[in-house]
Coordinates of C-alpha atoms in Angstrom, one line a residue:
M1 CA -4.3 -11.2 -2.5
A2 CA -5.8 -9.9 -5.5
P3 CA -8.0 -11.1 -7.7
S4 CA -7.6 -11.4 -11.4
A5 CA -7.9 -9.3 -13.9
A6 CA -11.0 -11.0 -14.6
G7 CA -12.6 -11.1 -10.9
A8 CA -11.9 -7.3 -11.5
T9 CA -14.9 -6.7 -13.7
P10 CA -16.6 -3.3 -11.9
L11 CA -19.7 -3.1 -10.7
R12 CA -22.0 -2.0 -13.2
A13 CA -24.8 0.8 -14.3
S14 CA -25.5 4.2 -16.3
P15 CA -22.4 6.1 -16.4
T16 CA -21.9 9.2 -14.1
V17 CA -24.0 12.3 -15.8
S18 CA -22.5 16.4 -13.8
E19 CA -21.4 19.3 -15.0
P20 CA -18.1 19.2 -15.0
P21 CA -16.0 21.4 -12.4
A22 CA -13.9 24.7 -12.6
S23 CA -11.3 22.4 -14.4
G24 CA -7.9 22.5 -11.9
T25 CA -9.3 22.1 -8.6
W26 CA -8.2 19.6 -6.1
V27 CA -12.3 20.3 -3.9
R28 CA -14.8 19.3 -5.6
E29 CA -18.0 19.5 -5.3
S30 CA -20.7 15.4 -4.9
N31 CA -21.3 14.1 -8.0
L32 CA -22.9 11.6 -7.2
H33 CA -26.3 10.5 -8.1
W34 CA -29.3 8.5 -5.6
Y35 CA -27.7 5.6 -6.8
H36 CA -24.0 5.3 -6.3
R37 CA -25.4 6.8 -1.9
W38 CA -27.1 3.3 -2.2
M39 CA -24.9 1.3 -2.9
I40 CA -22.3 3.1 -1.3
R41 CA -24.7 2.9 2.2
V42 CA -25.2 -0.6 1.4
L43 CA -21.3 -1.0 1.2
Q44 CA -21.1 0.6 4.9
A45 CA -23.0 -2.3 6.6
G46 CA -19.3 -3.8 6.2
P47 CA -15.8 -3.1 6.7
I48 CA -14.8 0.9 4.2
P49 CA -10.7 0.5 4.9
S50 CA -9.4 3.5 6.2
H51 CA -6.5 4.0 4.2
V52 CA -6.8 3.3 0.1
A53 CA -3.2 3.7 -2.3
F54 CA -3.3 4.3 -5.9
I55 CA -1.0 4.0 -9.3
M56 CA -2.8 6.1 -11.1
D57 CA -1.1 4.2 -14.4
G58 CA -2.5 4.4 -17.6
N59 CA -2.7 7.9 -18.7
R60 CA -0.1 8.1 -21.5
R61 CA -2.2 5.0 -23.2
Y62 CA -4.9 6.8 -22.1
A63 CA -4.1 9.4 -24.7
R64 CA -3.3 7.4 -27.2
K65 CA -6.4 5.5 -27.3
A66 CA -7.9 9.6 -27.6
N67 CA -5.7 10.7 -29.6
I68 CA -5.0 13.3 -27.4
A69 CA -1.1 14.7 -26.8
K70 CA 0.9 12.3 -23.3
A71 CA 0.3 16.4 -21.9
E72 CA -3.0 16.0 -21.9
G73 CA -3.7 12.8 -20.7
H74 CA -1.5 13.0 -18.3
S75 CA -4.6 16.3 -17.1
A76 CA -6.4 14.3 -17.3
G77 CA -5.2 12.0 -15.5
F78 CA -5.3 14.1 -12.5
E79 CA -9.4 15.6 -13.6
K80 CA -9.5 12.1 -12.3
L81 CA -7.4 12.5 -9.6
S82 CA -9.3 14.9 -7.8
E83 CA -12.0 13.0 -8.6
T84 CA -11.9 10.5 -6.6
L85 CA -10.9 11.6 -4.1
Q86 CA -14.5 13.2 -3.2
W87 CA -16.3 9.7 -3.8
C88 CA -13.7 7.9 -1.5
L89 CA -14.3 11.3 0.7
E90 CA -18.1 9.5 0.1
V91 CA -17.2 6.3 0.4
G92 CA -16.0 7.3 4.0
I93 CA -12.4 6.1 3.3
S94 CA -9.5 8.2 5.6
E95 CA -6.4 8.8 4.3
V96 CA -6.1 8.5 0.1
T97 CA -2.2 7.7 -1.4
V98 CA -1.5 8.5 -4.8
Y99 CA 1.8 7.3 -6.4
A100 CA 2.3 10.9 -8.5
F101 CA 5.5 10.4 -9.9
S102 CA 8.4 7.7 -9.2
I103 CA 12.1 8.6 -9.6
E104 CA 11.8 6.4 -11.9
N105 CA 10.3 8.3 -14.6
F106 CA 12.4 10.9 -14.7
K107 CA 14.2 8.9 -17.4
R108 CA 11.9 8.8 -19.4
T109 CA 12.5 11.7 -22.2
Q110 CA 13.3 15.4 -21.5
E111 CA 10.1 16.5 -23.0
E112 CA 7.9 14.9 -20.8
V113 CA 9.5 15.3 -17.6
D114 CA 9.6 18.3 -18.2
T115 CA 6.0 18.6 -19.3
L116 CA 5.3 16.6 -15.8
M117 CA 7.4 19.4 -13.5
N118 CA 5.3 21.9 -15.6
L119 CA 1.8 20.5 -15.0
A120 CA 3.0 19.6 -11.2
R121 CA 3.8 23.7 -10.6
E122 CA 0.2 25.0 -12.0
K123 CA -0.8 22.2 -9.6
F124 CA 0.8 22.4 -6.7
Q125 CA 0.3 26.4 -6.5
R126 CA -3.0 25.7 -7.9
L127 CA -3.6 23.5 -4.6
L128 CA -2.2 26.7 -2.3
A129 CA -4.7 28.2 -4.0
E130 CA -7.4 27.0 -2.3
R131 CA -6.1 26.4 1.2
D132 CA -9.8 27.9 2.1
R133 CA -11.7 24.6 1.7
L134 CA -8.5 22.7 2.4
H135 CA -9.0 23.9 5.8
E136 CA -13.4 24.0 5.2
R137 CA -12.7 20.7 4.4
G138 CA -10.0 19.9 7.3
I139 CA -7.7 17.8 4.4
C140 CA -3.8 17.4 6.2
I141 CA -1.8 16.6 2.7
R142 CA 2.1 15.5 2.3
I143 CA 4.5 15.3 -0.5
I144 CA 6.6 11.8 0.6
G145 CA 9.9 11.0 -2.1
N146 CA 13.4 12.6 -1.9
W147 CA 12.5 16.5 -2.4
D148 CA 16.0 17.2 -3.2
L149 CA 15.4 15.4 -6.5
L150 CA 12.9 17.9 -7.6
A151 CA 12.9 21.9 -8.9
P152 CA 13.6 24.4 -6.0
D153 CA 9.9 26.2 -6.9
I154 CA 8.5 22.9 -6.7
Q155 CA 10.2 22.2 -3.2
R156 CA 8.8 24.6 -1.8
S157 CA 5.4 24.4 -3.2
I158 CA 4.9 21.2 -1.6
A159 CA 6.7 22.6 1.6
E160 CA 3.9 25.2 1.9
A161 CA 1.3 22.7 1.5
V162 CA 2.2 20.8 3.8
L163 CA 3.3 23.6 5.9
L164 CA -1.0 24.9 5.6
T165 CA -2.5 21.8 6.4
R166 CA -0.7 19.6 8.8
H167 CA -2.6 20.6 12.0
N168 CA -6.0 18.9 9.9
R169 CA -7.1 15.4 10.4
K170 CA -10.6 14.9 8.9
A171 CA -8.9 13.6 6.2
I172 CA -5.1 12.5 4.8
L173 CA -3.6 12.7 1.0
N174 CA -0.8 11.7 0.3
V175 CA 0.9 12.3 -2.7
A176 CA 4.1 10.0 -3.8
F177 CA 6.2 12.3 -6.2
A178 CA 10.0 12.0 -6.7
Y179 CA 9.1 8.6 -5.0
T180 CA 10.4 5.3 -4.8
S181 CA 10.0 2.7 -1.9
R182 CA 14.2 1.4 -2.4
D183 CA 14.5 4.7 -2.1
E184 CA 12.9 5.6 1.4
I185 CA 13.9 2.2 2.8
T186 CA 17.2 3.7 2.1
H187 CA 17.1 7.2 3.4
S188 CA 15.5 5.4 6.8
I189 CA 18.5 3.3 6.9
R190 CA 20.9 6.3 6.3
T191 CA 18.9 8.2 9.2
V192 CA 19.3 5.0 11.6
A193 CA 22.9 4.8 10.8
Q194 CA 24.3 8.5 11.2
A195 CA 22.2 7.8 14.1
V196 CA 23.9 5.1 15.3
G197 CA 27.5 6.4 14.3
D198 CA 27.0 9.9 16.1
G199 CA 26.5 8.0 18.8
Q200 CA 22.0 9.2 19.8
L201 CA 21.0 5.4 19.5
E202 CA 23.1 2.6 19.9
P203 CA 23.3 -1.1 17.8
E204 CA 20.9 -2.3 20.2
D205 CA 18.3 0.1 19.9
V206 CA 17.5 -0.7 15.3
S207 CA 14.9 -2.6 15.0
E208 CA 12.0 -3.3 12.3
E209 CA 10.1 -0.9 14.3
L210 CA 12.8 2.4 14.3
L211 CA 13.3 2.0 10.4
T212 CA 8.7 2.5 10.2
R213 CA 9.3 5.5 11.7
C214 CA 12.1 7.0 9.6
L215 CA 10.3 6.1 6.4
Y216 CA 8.4 8.9 4.0
T217 CA 4.8 7.7 5.6
K218 CA 5.6 6.9 9.1
Y219 CA 2.8 8.7 9.5
S220 CA 0.7 7.3 7.9
A221 CA -0.9 3.3 8.8
E222 CA -0.8 0.6 6.8
P223 CA -2.4 1.4 3.5
D224 CA -5.8 -1.5 4.0
L225 CA -6.1 -1.6 0.1
L226 CA -3.7 -1.3 -2.7
V227 CA -6.0 -0.2 -6.4
R228 CA -3.7 -0.1 -10.2
T229 CA -4.9 0.7 -12.9
S230 CA -4.8 -0.3 -16.3
G231 CA -3.9 -3.9 -15.9
E232 CA -0.3 -3.8 -14.3
V233 CA -0.1 -6.4 -12.2
R234 CA 2.8 -5.1 -9.7
L235 CA 3.4 -2.7 -7.2
S236 CA 6.2 -0.9 -9.1
D237 CA 8.5 0.1 -6.2
F238 CA 4.9 1.7 -4.5
L239 CA 4.7 0.9 -1.0
L240 CA 7.1 -2.3 -0.6
W241 CA 7.7 -1.7 3.0
Q242 CA 4.4 -0.9 3.7
S243 CA 2.1 -3.2 1.8
A244 CA 3.0 -6.5 3.1
T245 CA -0.6 -7.4 4.7
T246 CA -2.5 -4.9 2.2
V247 CA -5.8 -6.4 0.3
M248 CA -4.6 -5.9 -3.8
Y249 CA -7.5 -4.7 -6.6
F250 CA -5.8 -4.9 -10.0
T251 CA -8.4 -3.4 -13.0
E252 CA -7.6 -3.0 -16.3
T253 CA -9.3 0.4 -16.6
L254 CA -6.8 3.1 -18.0
W255 CA -6.8 5.3 -15.1
P256 CA -8.2 8.7 -16.2
E257 CA -11.5 5.8 -16.7
F258 CA -11.7 5.1 -13.8
T259 CA -15.6 5.7 -12.1
I260 CA -17.3 5.6 -8.7
W261 CA -18.5 1.8 -10.2
H262 CA -14.4 1.0 -10.5
L263 CA -14.0 2.8 -6.5
L264 CA -17.5 0.5 -5.6
G265 CA -15.4 -2.9 -6.9
A266 CA -12.2 -2.2 -5.0
V267 CA -14.0 -1.8 -1.9
F268 CA -16.8 -4.7 -2.2
Y269 CA -13.4 -6.8 -3.2
Y270 CA -12.0 -5.7 -0.3
Q271 CA -14.9 -6.6 2.2
R272 CA -14.6 -10.2 1.3
V273 CA -11.0 -11.0 1.4
R274 CA -10.0 -8.5 4.2
W275 CA -9.9 -11.7 7.0
R276 CA -7.6 -13.5 4.6
M277 CA -5.0 -10.4 5.0
M278 CA -5.3 -10.3 9.0
D279 CA -4.7 -13.6 9.6
V280 CA -1.7 -13.4 8.1
R281 CA -1.0 -9.9 9.6
K282 CA -1.2 -12.0 12.8
T283 CA 1.3 -14.3 11.2
L284 CA 4.0 -12.2 11.4
D285 CA 3.1 -10.5 14.2
Q286 CA 4.1 -13.3 15.3
Y287 CA 8.1 -12.8 14.3
T288 CA 8.3 -9.2 14.0
D289 CA 10.0 -7.1 18.0
G290 CA 6.9 -4.9 17.6
G291 CA 5.2 -6.4 21.6
V292 CA 9.1 -6.6 22.9
E293 CA 9.0 -4.1 26.2
L294 CA 12.0 -2.0 25.3
C295 CA 13.9 -0.8 29.0
G296 CA 13.8 2.2 29.7
K297 CA 16.4 4.0 29.1
R298 CA 16.3 2.5 25.3
Q299 CA 12.9 3.7 25.1
E300 CA 13.7 7.1 26.5
R301 CA 16.5 6.8 23.8
I302 CA 14.6 6.1 21.7
G303 CA 12.5 9.1 22.3
R304 CA 14.7 11.0 21.6
F305 CA 15.9 9.9 19.2
L306 CA 12.3 10.9 17.1
E307 CA 11.8 14.4 18.6
Y308 CA 15.3 14.8 17.2
V309 CA 14.1 13.8 13.9
E310 CA 10.7 15.6 13.8
R311 CA 11.8 18.8 14.6
Q312 CA 14.8 18.8 12.1
E313 CA 12.1 18.2 9.5
E314 CA 10.0 20.8 11.0
H315 CA 12.6 22.8 10.5
Y316 CA 13.9 22.0 6.6
L317 CA 10.9 22.8 5.8
M318 CA 10.1 26.1 7.3
R319 CA 13.8 27.2 5.8
L320 CA 12.0 25.7 1.9
A321 CA 8.6 27.8 2.5
R322 CA 10.8 30.1 3.1
G323 CA 13.3 29.7 -0.4
T324 CA 16.4 29.0 2.8
G325 CA 16.7 25.2 2.6
V326 CA 17.5 24.5 -1.1
K327 CA 20.1 23.4 -2.7

């Protein structure tokens, strides 16, 4: 359920004025004024989405608009990400998923791809340097995507970040990096098909629920709200499997120009239309196998397989972090 561009006008007030934080930080202090907090309290009288996904579009257009280099536009996009994460925490949103780098982005010019990879190196290293603040805030970092497409040093950094924060539970940040939904679904099907071929599973064990539990996002609930900036009204191969009943909010604002008022406007829109998507979910549940009770042997077999997958992933992360699992 998505508003038109005309219907996506955010709540407005005087712009936020605050001292800029240290550049490049993942964990910010609040920059909200009393009137922002008052609006947040008003919204909190209604349902707040637990999980919000962002397609952070418009960095390059922002660079052209501001007459700056593309690299500076992407850096401005990261600064807006860290600011938005703090806003989400203050609104009461406990999980955020961001589309940071699509597999399709590898088709851009080599210069731009190299710029984005170098920016990723810098930001993931900064993430590791801020481990104490992440633990203090209870933030769990998950990097979802096809890590085999990334350079060895980036693989090591993100493996370390995931392992360091995996037990934090107050807030969750999922960073979709080298990600597309088609690749994710293919990965899930390949994992299950291999298990059937190896005799770990029987063909009748395969279900929508099992495929869901083999996705990159298997530890997350489906997003309640998806926000896309820059005026594009499409998902661009992002969370296609997970978004059947997600409320979608599109704004023409470029990502680096996204403000707290746009976020509050998106949450307000979610509160207005969420009931429609709840009806859709009830209808879909009637036609899925999620409510089918499994026989004892089948349930045990699937349970053993999922435990095996989890162990393999943990071992893979540990090998990457030690630098011994890089291909």
